[in-house]
mmCIF file of C-alpha atoms in Angstrom:
data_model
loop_
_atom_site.group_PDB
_atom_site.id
_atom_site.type_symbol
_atom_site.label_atom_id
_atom_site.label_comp_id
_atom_site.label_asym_id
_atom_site.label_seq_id
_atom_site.Cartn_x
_atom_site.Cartn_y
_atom_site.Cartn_z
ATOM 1 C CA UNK A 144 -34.844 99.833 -30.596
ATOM 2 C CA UNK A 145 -34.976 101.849 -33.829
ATOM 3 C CA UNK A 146 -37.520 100.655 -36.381
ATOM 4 C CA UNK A 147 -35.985 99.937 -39.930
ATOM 5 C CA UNK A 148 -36.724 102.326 -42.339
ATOM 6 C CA UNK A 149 -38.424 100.364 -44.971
ATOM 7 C CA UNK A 150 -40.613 98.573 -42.339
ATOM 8 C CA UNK A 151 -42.146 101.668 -41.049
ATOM 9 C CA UNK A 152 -45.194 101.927 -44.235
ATOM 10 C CA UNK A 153 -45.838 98.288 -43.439
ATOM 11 C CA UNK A 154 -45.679 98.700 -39.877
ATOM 12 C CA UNK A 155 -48.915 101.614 -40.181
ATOM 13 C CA UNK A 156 -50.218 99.346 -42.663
ATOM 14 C CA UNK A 157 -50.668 96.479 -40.647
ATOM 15 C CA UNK A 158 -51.403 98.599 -37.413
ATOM 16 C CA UNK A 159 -54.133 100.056 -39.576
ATOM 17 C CA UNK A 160 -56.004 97.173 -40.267
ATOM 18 C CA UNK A 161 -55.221 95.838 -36.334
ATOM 19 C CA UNK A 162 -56.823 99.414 -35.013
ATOM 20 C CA UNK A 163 -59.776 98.577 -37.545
ATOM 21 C CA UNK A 164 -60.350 95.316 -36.648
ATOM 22 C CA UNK A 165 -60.936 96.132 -32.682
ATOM 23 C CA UNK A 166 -62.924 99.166 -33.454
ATOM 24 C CA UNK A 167 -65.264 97.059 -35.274
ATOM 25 C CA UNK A 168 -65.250 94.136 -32.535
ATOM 26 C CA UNK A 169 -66.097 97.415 -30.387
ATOM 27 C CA UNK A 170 -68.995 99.002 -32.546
ATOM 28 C CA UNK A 171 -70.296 95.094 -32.433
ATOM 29 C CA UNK A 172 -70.436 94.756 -29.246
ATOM 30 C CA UNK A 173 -72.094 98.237 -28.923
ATOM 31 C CA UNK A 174 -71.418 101.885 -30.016
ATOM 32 C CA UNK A 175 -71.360 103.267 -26.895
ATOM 33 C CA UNK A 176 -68.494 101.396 -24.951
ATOM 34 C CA UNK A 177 -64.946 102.970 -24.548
ATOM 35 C CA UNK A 178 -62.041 101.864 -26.632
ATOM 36 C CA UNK A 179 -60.328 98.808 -24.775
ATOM 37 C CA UNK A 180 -56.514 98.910 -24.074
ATOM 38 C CA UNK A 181 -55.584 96.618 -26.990
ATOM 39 C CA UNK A 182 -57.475 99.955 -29.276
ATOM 40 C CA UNK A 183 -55.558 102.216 -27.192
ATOM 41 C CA UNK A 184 -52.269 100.360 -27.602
ATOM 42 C CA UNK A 185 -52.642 100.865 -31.135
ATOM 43 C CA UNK A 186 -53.551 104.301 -31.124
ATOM 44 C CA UNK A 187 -50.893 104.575 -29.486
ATOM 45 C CA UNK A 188 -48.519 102.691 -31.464
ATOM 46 C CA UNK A 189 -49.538 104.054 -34.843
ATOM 47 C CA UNK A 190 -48.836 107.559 -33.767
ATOM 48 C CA UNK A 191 -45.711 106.506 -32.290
ATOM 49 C CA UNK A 192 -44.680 105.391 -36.054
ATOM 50 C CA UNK A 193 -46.219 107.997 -38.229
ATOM 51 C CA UNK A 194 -44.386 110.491 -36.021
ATOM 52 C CA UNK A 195 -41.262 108.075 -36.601
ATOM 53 C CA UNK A 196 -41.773 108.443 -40.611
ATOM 54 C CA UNK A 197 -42.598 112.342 -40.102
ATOM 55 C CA UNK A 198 -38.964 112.899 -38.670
ATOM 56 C CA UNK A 199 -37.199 110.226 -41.093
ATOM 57 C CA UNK A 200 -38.721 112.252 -43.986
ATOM 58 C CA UNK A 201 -37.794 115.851 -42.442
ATOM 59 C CA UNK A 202 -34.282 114.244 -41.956
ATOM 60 C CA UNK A 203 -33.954 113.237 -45.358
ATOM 61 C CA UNK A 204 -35.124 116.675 -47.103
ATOM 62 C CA UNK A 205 -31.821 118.274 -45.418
ATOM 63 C CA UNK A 206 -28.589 119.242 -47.489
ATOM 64 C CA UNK A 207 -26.246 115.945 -47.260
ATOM 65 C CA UNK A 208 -22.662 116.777 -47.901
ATOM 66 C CA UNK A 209 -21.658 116.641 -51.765
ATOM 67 C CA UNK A 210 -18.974 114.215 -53.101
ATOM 68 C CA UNK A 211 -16.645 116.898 -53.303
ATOM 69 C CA UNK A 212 -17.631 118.149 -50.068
ATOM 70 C CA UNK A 213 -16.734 114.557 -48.339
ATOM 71 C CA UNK A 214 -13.375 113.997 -50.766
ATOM 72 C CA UNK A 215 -11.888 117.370 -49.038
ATOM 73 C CA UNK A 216 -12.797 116.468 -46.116
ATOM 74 C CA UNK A 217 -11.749 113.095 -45.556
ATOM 75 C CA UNK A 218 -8.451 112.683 -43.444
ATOM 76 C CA UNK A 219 -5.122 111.453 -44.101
ATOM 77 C CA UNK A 220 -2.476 110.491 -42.066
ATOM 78 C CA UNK A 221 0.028 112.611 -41.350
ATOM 79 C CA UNK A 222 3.874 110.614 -41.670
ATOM 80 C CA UNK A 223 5.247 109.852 -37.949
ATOM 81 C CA UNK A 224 8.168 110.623 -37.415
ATOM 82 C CA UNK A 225 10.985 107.567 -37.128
ATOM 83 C CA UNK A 226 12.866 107.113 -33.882
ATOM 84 C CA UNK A 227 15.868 108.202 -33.946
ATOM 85 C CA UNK A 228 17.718 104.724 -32.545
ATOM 86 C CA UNK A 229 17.126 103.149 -35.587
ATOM 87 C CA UNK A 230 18.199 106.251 -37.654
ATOM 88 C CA UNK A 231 21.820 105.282 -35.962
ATOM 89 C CA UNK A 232 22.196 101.461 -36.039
ATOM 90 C CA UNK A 233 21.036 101.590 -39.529
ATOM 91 C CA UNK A 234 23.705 104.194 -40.508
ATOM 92 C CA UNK A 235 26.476 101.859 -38.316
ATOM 93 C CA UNK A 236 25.094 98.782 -39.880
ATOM 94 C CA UNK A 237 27.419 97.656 -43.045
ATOM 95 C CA UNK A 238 25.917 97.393 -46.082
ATOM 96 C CA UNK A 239 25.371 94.508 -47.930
ATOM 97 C CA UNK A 240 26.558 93.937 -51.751
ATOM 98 C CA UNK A 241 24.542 93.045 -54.296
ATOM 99 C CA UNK A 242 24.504 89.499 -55.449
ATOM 100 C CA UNK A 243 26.455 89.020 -58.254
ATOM 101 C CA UNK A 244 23.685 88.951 -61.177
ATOM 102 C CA UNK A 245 24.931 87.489 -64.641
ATOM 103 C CA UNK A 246 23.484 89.167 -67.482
ATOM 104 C CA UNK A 247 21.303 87.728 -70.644
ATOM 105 C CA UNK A 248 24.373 87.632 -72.818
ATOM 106 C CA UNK A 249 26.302 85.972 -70.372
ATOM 107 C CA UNK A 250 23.477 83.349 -70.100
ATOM 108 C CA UNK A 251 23.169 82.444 -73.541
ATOM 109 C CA UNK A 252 26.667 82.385 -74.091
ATOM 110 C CA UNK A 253 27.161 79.554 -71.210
ATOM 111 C CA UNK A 254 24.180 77.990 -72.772
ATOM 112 C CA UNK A 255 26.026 77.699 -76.156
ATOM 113 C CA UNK A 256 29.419 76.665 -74.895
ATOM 114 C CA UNK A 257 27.336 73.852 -72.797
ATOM 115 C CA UNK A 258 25.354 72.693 -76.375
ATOM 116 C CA UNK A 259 28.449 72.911 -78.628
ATOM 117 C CA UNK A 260 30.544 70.903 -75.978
ATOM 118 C CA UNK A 261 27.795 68.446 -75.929
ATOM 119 C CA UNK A 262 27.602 67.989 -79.623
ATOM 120 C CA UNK A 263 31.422 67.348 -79.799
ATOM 121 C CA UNK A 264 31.942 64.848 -77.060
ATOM 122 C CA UNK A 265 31.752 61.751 -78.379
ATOM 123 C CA UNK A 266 28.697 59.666 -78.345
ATOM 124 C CA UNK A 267 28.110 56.579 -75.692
ATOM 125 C CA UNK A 268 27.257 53.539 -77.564
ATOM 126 C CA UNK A 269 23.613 52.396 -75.780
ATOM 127 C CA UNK A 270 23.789 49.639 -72.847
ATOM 128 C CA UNK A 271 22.456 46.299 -73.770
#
């Protein structure tokens, strides 16, 4: 599994002070015994994830591809072209009419007839 980038100076960090905490249990115990396998491990592990950084950092010094380099480079669709069927029932098929659309003038004109009608009918007296 990849390590996360940001982990990996926390990961040597922490392996660091591991690795230095079993060499000294070793040196304690006596200078001249061989490292155990957890001190190997961690050998190990540490160079596993300073070579990890080395490679990360090598990777980011080369050339990345500019803005303009990734705006002319970026794909777009080509059109498909239509089927040919619906080319033909489209071209058979009647057209509709527009609906009949009344204009602003016309609007306020029926508006105006409908107020001045209502002003001269004559008035209801109220229901008791």
């Amino acid at each position: 599994m990849p390590i996360r980038t940001a982990s990996l100076t926390k990961r040597i960090s922490e392996n660091g002070q591991a690795l230095h905490r079993a060499m000294m249990r070793r040196e304690t115990a006596g200078a001249d015994q061989p490292p155990s396998e957890t001190e190997l491990a961690l050998i190990e592990e540490r160079r596993q994830l300073k070579e990890e950084r080395e490679k990360r950092h090598a990777q980011a010094l080369l050339p990345r591809p500019s803005a303009l380099e990734r705006l002319v480079r970026t794909h777009h669709a080509q059109a498909k072209d239509k089927p040919k069927a619906k080319d033909d029932a489209h071209a058979a098929k009647e057209t509709k009419k527009p609906k009949a659309r009344r204009t602003r003038a016309e609007k306020h004109a029926e508006k105006a007839a409908a107020l001045e009608a209502a002003r001269r009918s004559p008035k209801k007296p109220p229901a008791k």
